[in-house]
Short mmCIF file of C-alpha atoms and ligand atoms in Angstrom, two decimals:
data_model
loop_
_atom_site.label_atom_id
_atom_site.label_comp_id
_atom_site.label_asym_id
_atom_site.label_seq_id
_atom_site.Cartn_x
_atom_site.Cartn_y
_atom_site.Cartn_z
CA UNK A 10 46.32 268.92 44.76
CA UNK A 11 50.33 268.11 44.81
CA UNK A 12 51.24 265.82 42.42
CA UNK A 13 52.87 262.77 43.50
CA UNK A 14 56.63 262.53 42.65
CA UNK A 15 57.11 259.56 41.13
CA UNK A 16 54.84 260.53 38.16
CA UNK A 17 55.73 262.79 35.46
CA UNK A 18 53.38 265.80 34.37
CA UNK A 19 51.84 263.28 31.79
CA UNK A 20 51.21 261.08 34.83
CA UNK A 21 53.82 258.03 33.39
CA UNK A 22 55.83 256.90 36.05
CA UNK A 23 59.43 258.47 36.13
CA UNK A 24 60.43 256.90 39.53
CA UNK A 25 59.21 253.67 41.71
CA UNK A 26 59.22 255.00 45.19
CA UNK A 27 56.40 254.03 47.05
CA UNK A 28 52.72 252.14 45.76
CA UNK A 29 51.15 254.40 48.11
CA UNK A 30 49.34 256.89 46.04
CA UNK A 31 49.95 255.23 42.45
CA UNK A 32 46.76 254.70 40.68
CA UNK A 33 45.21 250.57 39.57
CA UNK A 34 46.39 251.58 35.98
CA UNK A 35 50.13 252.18 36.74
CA UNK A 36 49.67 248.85 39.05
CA UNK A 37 48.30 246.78 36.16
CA UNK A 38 50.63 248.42 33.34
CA UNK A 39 53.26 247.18 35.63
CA UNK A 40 51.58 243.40 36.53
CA UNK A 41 50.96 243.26 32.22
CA UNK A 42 54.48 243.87 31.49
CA UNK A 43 55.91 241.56 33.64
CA UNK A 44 53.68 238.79 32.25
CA UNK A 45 54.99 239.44 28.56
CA UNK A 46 58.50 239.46 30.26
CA UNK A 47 58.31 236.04 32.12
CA UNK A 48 58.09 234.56 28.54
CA UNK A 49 62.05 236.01 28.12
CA UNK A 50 63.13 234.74 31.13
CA UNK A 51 61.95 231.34 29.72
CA UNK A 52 63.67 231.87 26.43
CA UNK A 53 66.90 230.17 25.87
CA UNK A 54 68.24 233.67 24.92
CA UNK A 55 66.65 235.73 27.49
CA UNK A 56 67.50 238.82 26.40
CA UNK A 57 65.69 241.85 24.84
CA UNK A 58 66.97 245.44 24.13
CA UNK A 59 65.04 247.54 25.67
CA UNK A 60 67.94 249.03 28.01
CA UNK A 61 70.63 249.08 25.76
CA UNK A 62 72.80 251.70 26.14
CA UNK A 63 71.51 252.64 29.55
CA UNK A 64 73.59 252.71 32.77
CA UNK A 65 71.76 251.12 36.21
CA UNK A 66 73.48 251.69 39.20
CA UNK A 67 72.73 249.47 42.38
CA UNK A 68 72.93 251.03 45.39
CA UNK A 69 72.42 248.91 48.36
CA UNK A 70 73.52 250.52 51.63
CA UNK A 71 71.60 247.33 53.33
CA UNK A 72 72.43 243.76 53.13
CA UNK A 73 70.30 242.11 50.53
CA UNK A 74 70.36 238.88 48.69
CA UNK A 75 67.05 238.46 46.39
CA UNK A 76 66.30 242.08 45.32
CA UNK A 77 70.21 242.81 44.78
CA UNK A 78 70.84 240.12 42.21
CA UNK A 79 67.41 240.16 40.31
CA UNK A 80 67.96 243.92 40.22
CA UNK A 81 71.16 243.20 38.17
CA UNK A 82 69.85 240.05 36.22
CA UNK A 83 66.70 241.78 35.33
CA UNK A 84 68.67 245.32 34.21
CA UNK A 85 71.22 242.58 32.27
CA UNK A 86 68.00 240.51 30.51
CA UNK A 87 67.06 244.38 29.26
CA UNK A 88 70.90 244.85 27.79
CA UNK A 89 71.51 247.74 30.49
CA UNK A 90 75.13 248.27 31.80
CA UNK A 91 75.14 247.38 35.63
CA UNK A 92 77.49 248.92 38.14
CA UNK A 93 76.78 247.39 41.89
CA UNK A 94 78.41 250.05 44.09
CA UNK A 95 80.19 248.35 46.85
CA UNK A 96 79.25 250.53 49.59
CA UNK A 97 81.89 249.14 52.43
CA UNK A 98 84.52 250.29 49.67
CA UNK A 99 83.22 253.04 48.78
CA UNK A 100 83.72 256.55 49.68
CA UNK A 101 80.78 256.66 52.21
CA UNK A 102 83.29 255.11 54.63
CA UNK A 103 85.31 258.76 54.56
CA UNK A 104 82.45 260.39 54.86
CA UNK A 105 81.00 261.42 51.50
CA UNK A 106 77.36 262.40 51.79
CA UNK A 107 74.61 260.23 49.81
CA UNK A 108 73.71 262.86 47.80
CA UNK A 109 77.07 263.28 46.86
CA UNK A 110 77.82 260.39 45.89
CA UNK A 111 74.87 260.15 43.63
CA UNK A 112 76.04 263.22 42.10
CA UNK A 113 79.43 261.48 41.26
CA UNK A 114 77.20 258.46 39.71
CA UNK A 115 75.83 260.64 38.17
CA UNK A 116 78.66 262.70 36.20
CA UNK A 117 79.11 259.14 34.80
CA UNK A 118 75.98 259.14 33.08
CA UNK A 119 73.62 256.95 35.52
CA UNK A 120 70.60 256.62 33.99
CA UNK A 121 68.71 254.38 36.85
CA UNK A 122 69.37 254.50 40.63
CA UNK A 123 68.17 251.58 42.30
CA UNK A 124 68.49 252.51 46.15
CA UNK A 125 68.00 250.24 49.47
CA UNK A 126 68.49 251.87 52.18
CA UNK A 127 67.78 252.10 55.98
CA UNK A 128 66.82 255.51 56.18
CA UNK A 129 63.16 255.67 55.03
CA UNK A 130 62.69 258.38 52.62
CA UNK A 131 66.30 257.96 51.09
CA UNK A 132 64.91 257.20 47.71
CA UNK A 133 62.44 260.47 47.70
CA UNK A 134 65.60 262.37 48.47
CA UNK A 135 67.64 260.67 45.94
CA UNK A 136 64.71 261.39 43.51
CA UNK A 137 64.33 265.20 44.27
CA UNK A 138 68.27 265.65 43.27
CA UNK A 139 68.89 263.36 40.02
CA UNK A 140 68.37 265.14 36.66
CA UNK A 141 65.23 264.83 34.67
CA UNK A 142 66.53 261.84 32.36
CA UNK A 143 67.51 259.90 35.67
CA UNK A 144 64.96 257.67 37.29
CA UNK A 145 65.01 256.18 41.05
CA UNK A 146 63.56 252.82 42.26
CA UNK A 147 62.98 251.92 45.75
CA UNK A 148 64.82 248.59 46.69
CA UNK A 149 63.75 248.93 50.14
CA UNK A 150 64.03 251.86 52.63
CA UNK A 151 63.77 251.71 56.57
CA UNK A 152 60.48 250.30 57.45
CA UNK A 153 58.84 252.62 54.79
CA UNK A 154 58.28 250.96 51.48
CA UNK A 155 59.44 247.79 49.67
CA UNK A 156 57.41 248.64 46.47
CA UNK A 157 58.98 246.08 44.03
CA UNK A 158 58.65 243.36 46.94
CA UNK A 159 55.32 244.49 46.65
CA UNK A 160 54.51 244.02 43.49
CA UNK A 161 55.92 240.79 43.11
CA UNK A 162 53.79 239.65 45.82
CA UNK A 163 50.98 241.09 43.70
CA UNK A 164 52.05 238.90 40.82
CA UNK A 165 52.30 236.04 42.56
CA UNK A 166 48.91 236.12 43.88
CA UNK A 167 47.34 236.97 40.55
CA UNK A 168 49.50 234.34 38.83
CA UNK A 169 48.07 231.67 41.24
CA UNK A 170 44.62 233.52 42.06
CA UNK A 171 43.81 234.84 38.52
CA UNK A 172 42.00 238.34 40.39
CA UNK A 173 41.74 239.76 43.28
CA UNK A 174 37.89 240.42 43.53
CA UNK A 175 37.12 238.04 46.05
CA UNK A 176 40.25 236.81 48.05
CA UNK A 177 40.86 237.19 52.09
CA UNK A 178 44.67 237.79 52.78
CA UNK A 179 46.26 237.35 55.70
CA UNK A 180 49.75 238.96 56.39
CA UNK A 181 51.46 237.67 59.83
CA UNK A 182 54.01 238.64 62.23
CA UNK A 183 55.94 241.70 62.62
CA UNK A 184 54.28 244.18 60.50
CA UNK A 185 55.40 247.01 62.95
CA UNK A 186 58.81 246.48 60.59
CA UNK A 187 57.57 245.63 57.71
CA UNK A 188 58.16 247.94 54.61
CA UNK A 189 56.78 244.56 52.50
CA UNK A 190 53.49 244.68 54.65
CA UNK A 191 52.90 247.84 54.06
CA UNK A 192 53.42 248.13 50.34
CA UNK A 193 51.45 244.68 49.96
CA UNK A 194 48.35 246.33 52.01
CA UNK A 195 48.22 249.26 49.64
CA UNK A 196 48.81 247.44 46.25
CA UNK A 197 46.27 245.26 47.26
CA UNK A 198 43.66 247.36 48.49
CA UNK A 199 43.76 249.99 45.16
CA UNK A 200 43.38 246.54 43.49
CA UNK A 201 40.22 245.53 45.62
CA UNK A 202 41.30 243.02 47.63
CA UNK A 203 38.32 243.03 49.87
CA UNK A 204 39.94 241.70 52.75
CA UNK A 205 43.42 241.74 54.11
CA UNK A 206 43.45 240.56 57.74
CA UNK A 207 47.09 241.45 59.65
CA UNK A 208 47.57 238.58 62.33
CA UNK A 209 50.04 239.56 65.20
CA UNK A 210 50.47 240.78 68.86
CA UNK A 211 50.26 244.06 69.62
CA UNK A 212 53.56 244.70 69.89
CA UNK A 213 54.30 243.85 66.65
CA UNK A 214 51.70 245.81 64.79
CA UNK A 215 51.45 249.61 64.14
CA UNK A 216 49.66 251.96 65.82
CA UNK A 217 45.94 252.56 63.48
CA UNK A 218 46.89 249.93 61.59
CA UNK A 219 43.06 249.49 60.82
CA UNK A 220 43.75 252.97 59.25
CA UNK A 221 45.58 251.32 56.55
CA UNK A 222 42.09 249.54 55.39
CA UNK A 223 42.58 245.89 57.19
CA UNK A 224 41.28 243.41 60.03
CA UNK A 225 43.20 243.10 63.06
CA UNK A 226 43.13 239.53 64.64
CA UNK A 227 45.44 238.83 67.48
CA UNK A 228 44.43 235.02 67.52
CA UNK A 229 46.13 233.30 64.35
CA UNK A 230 43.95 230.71 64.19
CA UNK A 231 40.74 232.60 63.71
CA UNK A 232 42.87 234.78 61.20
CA UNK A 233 43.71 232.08 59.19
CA UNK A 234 40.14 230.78 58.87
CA UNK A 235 39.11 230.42 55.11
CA UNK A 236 42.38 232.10 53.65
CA UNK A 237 43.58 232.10 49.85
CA UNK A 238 46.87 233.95 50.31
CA UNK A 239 48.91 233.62 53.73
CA UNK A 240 51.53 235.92 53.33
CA UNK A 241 54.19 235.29 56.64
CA UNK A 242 56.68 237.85 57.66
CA UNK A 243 60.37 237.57 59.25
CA UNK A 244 60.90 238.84 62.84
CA UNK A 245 63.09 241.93 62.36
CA UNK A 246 65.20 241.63 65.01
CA UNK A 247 67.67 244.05 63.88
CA UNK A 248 64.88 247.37 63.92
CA UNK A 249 63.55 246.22 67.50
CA UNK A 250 64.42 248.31 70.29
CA UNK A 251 65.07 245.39 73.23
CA UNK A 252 62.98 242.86 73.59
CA UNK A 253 59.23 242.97 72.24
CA UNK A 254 58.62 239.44 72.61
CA UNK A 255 58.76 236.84 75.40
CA UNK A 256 60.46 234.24 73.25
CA UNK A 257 61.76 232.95 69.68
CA UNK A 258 59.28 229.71 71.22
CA UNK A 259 56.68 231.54 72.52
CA UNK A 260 56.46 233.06 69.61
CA UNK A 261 56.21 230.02 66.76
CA UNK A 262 54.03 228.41 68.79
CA UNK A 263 51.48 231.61 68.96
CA UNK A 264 52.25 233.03 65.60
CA UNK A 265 54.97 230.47 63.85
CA UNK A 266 52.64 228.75 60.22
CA UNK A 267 52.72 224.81 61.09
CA UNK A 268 50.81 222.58 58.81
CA UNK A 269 48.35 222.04 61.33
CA UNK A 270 47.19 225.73 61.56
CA UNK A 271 47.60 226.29 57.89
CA UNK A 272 44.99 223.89 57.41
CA UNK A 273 42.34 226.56 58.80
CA UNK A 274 42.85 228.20 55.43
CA UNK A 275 41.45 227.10 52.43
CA UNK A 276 42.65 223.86 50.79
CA UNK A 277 44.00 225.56 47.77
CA UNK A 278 45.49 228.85 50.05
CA UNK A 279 49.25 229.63 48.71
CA UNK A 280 51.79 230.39 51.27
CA UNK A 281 53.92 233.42 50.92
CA UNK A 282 57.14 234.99 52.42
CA UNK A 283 59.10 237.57 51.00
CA UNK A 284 62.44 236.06 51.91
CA UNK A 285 65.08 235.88 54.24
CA UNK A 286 62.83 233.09 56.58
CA UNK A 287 63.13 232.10 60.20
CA UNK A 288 62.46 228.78 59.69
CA UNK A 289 60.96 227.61 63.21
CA UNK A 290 60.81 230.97 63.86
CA UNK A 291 57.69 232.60 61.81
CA UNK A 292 57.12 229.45 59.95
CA UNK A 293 57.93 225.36 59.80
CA UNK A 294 59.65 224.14 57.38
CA UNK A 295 56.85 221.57 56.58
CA UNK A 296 55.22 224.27 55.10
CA UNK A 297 58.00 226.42 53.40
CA UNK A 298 59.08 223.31 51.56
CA UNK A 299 55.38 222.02 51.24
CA UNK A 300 52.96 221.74 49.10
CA UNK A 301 51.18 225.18 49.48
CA UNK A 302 54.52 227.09 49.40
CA UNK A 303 54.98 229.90 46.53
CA UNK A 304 58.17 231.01 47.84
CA UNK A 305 60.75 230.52 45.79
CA UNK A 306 58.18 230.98 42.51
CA UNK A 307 58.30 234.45 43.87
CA UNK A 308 61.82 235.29 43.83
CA UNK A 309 61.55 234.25 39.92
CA UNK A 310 58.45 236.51 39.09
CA UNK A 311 60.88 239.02 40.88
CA UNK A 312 62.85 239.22 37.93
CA UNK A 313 59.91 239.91 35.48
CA UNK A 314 58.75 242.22 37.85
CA UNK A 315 61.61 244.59 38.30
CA UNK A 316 62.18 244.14 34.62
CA UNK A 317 58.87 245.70 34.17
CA UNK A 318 59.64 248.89 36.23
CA UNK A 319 62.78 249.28 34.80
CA UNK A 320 61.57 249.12 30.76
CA UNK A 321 58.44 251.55 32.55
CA UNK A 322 60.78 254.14 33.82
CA UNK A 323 63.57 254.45 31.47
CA UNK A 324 61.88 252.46 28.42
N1 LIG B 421 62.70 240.23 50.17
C1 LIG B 421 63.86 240.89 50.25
O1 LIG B 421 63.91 242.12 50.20
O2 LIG B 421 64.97 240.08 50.34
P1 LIG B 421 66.45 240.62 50.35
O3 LIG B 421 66.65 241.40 51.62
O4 LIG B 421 67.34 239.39 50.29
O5 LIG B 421 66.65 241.50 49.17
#
């Protein structure tokens, strides 16, 4: 059986690439740690050494404002060096190949890559090149994998849900895009999440999605019926190829969360988004600013999160 490349031969992780493929332990050695981290990010001195010494170089060839700055604040709360690469001055723009230029980070003693990208499988690349002390996290590539978006969502839901035994997900809108959908679905199904519903139209959903282990609705309100997480995505409009939907209208008022179809779900459901919203778009503001909304909780468990993969990696 091939091994899969983000674990060592001991079977520790020595990159974050994808959750597809990692085993419950690595998921809940990662969830654990980031628990006994959210304790330093409420210290007054939120710092611990775990990093110190170590060189993290972000590399985000995509726009990006959550994952970019609690990539650096979480490699800064574990006393790492952080170099953000600014890629519209940097020597991509002449024509420098990405391998390349990881080589050059690399001469300067880089001890963690974290890549976003648009090409999916950038990060798998980046990983097959770097020398063994180097490690690579995915902060995002094409419409492959958002693993560390995905795990925070994973924290968030077992902050407010305490397990995952018995809880009915629902992830909505344009999953066809979504490297966050797909990285949720498979963190939560090795977790045993017994159902995850995916709520769109057809256009926006994958071909065999069911493959994937979820329920296809097309109708939001029988997908939201009896809910504990609602998880909503942002239209993508920048991966569609022309136009796969009637109307930004037609659109919120089939699939858009208002408070009157979130109260299908159950009365305690969270609401999720991973962040940058559409507000009247994929969801109402009602309901982003509401009662029910975990959204900006999220970005903060992002830092403990990515903490935790960092101190896993390189620690
Ligand atoms: N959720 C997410 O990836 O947001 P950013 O694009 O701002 O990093």
């Amino acid at each position: 059986m091939q091994r899969n490349p983000q674990l060592n031969a001991q079977g520790e992780l020595q990159h974050l690439l994808s959750i597809e493929g990692l085993p419950r332990e690595i998921l809940g050695q990662i969830l654990d740690t980031a628990e006994s981290f959210v304790g330093v990010t409420e210290r007054e001195v939120k710092k611990v050494p775990l990093l110190r010494g170590k060189s993290v170089f972000n590399l985000f060839f995509e726009p990006s404002t959550r994952t970019r700055t609690t990539f650096e604040i979480a490699a800064k709360r574990l006393s790492a060096d952080v170099i953000n690469l600014n890629i519209a001055l940097s020597s991509q723009t002449k024509g420098e190949s990405l391998l390349d230029t990881v080589a050059n980070l690399s001469a300067m003693q880089a001890d963690i890559f974290v890549v976003r990208h648009a090409s999916s499988g950038a990060p798998f690349l980046i990983a097959r090149h770097v020398k063994p002390h180097e490690h690579v996290v995915n902060a995002g590539d094409g419409r492959h994998a958002h693993p560390t978006q995905g795990l925070l969502d994973l924290y968030t839901i077992r902050h407010y849900k305490k397990d995952f035994s018995r809880l009915t997900v629902a992830i909505i809108g344009d999953v066809l895009h979504s490297r966050v959908a797909r990285s949720l679905i498979q963190g939560l199904t090795t977790l045993g999440a017994p159902q995850v519903r995916v709520i769109a139209p057809q256009t926006l959903l994958p071909s065999g999605v069911e493959a994937l282990g979820v329920k296809v609705f097309h109708d939001m309100r029988a997908g939201l019926r009896d809910c504990d997480v609602v998880v909503m995505l942002r239209l993508q409009n920048e991966r569609m190829k022309g136009a796969m939907l009637p109307s930004a209208q037609e659109y919120f008022k089939n699939y858009g969360l208002t408070a009157e179809k979130l109260a299908l779900a159950r009365e305690d459901a969270i609401v999720m988004h991973p962040g940058p919203m559409n507000r009247g778009v994929e969801i109402d503001s009602s309901v982003a600013d509401g009662p029910h909304s975990v959204i900006l909780p999220q970005v903060t468990f992002g830092i403990a999160v990515r903490m935790a993969v960092m101190s896993i990696v390189a620690g």
